mmCIF file with all atom_site columns, C-alpha atoms in Angstrom:
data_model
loop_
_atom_site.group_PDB
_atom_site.id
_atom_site.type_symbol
_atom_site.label_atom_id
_atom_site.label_alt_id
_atom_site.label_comp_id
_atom_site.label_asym_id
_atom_site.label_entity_id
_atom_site.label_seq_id
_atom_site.pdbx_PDB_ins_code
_atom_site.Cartn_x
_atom_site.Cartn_y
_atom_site.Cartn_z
_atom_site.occupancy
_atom_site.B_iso_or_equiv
_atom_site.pdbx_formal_charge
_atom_site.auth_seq_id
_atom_site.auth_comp_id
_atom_site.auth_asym_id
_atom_site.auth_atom_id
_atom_site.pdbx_PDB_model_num
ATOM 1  C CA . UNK A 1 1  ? -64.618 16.781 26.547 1.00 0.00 ? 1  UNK A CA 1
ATOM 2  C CA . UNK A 1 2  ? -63.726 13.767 24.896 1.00 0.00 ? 2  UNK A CA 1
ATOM 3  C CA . UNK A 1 3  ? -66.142 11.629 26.012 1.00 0.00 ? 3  UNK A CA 1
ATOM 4  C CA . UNK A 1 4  ? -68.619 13.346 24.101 1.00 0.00 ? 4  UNK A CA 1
ATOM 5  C CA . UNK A 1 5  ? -66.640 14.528 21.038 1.00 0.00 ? 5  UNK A CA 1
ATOM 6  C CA . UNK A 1 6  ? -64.676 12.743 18.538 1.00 0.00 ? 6  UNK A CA 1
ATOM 7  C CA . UNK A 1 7  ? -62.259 14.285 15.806 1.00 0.00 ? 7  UNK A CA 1
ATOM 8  C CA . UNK A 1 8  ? -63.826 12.745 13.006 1.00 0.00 ? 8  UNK A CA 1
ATOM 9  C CA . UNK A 1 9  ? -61.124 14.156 10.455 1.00 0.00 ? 9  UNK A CA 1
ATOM 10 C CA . UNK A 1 10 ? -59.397 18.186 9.911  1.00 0.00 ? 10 UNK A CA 1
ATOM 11 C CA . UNK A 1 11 ? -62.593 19.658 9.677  1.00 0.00 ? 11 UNK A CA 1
ATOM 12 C CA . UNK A 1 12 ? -64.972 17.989 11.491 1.00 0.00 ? 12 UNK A CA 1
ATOM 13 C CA . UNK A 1 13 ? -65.051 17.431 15.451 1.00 0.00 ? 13 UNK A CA 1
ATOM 14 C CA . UNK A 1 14 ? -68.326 15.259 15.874 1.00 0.00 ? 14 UNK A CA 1
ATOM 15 C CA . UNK A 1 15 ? -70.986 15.506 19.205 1.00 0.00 ? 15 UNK A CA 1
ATOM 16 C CA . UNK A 1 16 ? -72.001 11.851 20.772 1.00 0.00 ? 16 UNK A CA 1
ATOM 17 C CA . UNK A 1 17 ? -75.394 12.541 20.307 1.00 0.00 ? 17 UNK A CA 1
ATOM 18 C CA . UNK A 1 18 ? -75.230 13.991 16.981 1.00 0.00 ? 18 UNK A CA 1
ATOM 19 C CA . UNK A 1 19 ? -74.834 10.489 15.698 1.00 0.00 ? 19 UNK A CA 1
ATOM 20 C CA . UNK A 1 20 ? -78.017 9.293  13.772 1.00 0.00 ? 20 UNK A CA 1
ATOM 21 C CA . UNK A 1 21 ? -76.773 6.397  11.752 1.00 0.00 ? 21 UNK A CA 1
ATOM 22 C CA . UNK A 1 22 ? -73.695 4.556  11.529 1.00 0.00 ? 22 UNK A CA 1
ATOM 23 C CA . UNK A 1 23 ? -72.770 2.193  8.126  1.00 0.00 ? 23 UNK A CA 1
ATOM 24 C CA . UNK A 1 24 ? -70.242 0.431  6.801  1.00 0.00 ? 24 UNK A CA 1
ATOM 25 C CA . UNK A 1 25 ? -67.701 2.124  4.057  1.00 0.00 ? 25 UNK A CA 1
ATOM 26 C CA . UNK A 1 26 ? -65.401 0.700  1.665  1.00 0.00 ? 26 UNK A CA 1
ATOM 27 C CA . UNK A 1 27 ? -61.854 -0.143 2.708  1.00 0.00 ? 27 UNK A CA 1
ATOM 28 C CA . UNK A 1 28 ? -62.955 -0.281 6.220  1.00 0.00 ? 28 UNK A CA 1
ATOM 29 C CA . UNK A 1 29 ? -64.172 3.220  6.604  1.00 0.00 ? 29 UNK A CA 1
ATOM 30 C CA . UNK A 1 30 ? -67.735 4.407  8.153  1.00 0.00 ? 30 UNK A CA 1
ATOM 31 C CA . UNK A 1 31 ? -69.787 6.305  7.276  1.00 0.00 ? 31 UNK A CA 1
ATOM 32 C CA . UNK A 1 32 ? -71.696 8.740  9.460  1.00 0.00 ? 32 UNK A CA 1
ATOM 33 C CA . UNK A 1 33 ? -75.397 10.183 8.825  1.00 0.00 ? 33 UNK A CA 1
ATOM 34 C CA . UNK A 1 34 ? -75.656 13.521 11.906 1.00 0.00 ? 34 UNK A CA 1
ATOM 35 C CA . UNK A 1 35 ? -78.946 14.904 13.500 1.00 0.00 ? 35 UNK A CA 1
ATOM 36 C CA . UNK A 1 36 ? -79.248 17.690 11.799 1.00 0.00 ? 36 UNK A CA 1
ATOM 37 C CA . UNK A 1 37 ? -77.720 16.477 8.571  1.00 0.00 ? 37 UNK A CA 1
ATOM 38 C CA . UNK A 1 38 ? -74.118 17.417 7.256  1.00 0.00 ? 38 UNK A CA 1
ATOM 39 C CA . UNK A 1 39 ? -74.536 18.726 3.451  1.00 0.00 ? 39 UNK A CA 1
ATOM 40 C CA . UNK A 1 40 ? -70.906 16.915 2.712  1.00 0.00 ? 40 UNK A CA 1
ATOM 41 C CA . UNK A 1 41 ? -70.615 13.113 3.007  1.00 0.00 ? 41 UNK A CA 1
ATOM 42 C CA . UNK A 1 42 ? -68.347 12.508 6.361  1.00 0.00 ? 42 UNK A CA 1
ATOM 43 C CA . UNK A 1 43 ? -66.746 9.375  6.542  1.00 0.00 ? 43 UNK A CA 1
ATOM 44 C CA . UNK A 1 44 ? -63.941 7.994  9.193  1.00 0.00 ? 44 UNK A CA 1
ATOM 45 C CA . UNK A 1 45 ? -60.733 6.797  8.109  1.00 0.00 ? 45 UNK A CA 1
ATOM 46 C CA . UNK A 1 46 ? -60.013 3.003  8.515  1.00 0.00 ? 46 UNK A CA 1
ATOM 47 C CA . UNK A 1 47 ? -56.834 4.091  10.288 1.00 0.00 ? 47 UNK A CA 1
ATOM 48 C CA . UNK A 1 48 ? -59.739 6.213  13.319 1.00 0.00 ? 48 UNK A CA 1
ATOM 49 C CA . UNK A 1 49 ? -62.410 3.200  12.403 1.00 0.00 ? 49 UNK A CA 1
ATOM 50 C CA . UNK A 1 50 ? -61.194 0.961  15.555 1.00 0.00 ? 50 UNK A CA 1
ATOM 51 C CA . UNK A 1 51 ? -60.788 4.170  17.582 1.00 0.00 ? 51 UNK A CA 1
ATOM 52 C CA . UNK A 1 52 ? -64.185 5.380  16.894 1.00 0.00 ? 52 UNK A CA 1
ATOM 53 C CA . UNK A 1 53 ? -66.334 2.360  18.007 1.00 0.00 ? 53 UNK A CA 1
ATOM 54 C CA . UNK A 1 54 ? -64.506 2.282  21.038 1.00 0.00 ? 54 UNK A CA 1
ATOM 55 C CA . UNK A 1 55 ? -64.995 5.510  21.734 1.00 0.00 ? 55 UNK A CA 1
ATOM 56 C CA . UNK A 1 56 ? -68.718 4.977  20.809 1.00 0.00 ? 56 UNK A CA 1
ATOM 57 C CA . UNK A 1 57 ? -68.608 2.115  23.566 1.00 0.00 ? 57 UNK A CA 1
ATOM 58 C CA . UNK A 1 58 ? -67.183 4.004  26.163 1.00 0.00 ? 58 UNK A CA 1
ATOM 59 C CA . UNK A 1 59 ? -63.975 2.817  26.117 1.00 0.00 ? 59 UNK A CA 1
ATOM 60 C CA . UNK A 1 60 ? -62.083 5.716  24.670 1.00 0.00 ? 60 UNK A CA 1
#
């Protein structure tokens, strides 16, 4: 359901409420902090960046 899940990248397909903490990256990136943690740092692309916070709003 896309509403709820997001391709963050290849390997990772990321649940709404899984979403802890959202920060800023370099080059326009974010990066994401999950409930329960990831061990591997997951970031989102600056090209999915826009993409992602609309989907976060309920646009997307």
């Amino acid at each position: 359901n896309p509403k709820v899940f997001f391709r963050v990248n290849r390997q990772v397909i990321c649940h709404l409420q899984a979403i802890a903490r959202i920060h800023p990256y370099f080059n326009g990136r974010l990066k994401l902090h999950l409930n329960p943690p990831e061990p591997d740092e997951l970031t989102v692309s600056r090209e999915k960046a826009r993409t992602f916070r609309r989907w976060l709003e309920g646009e997307g």
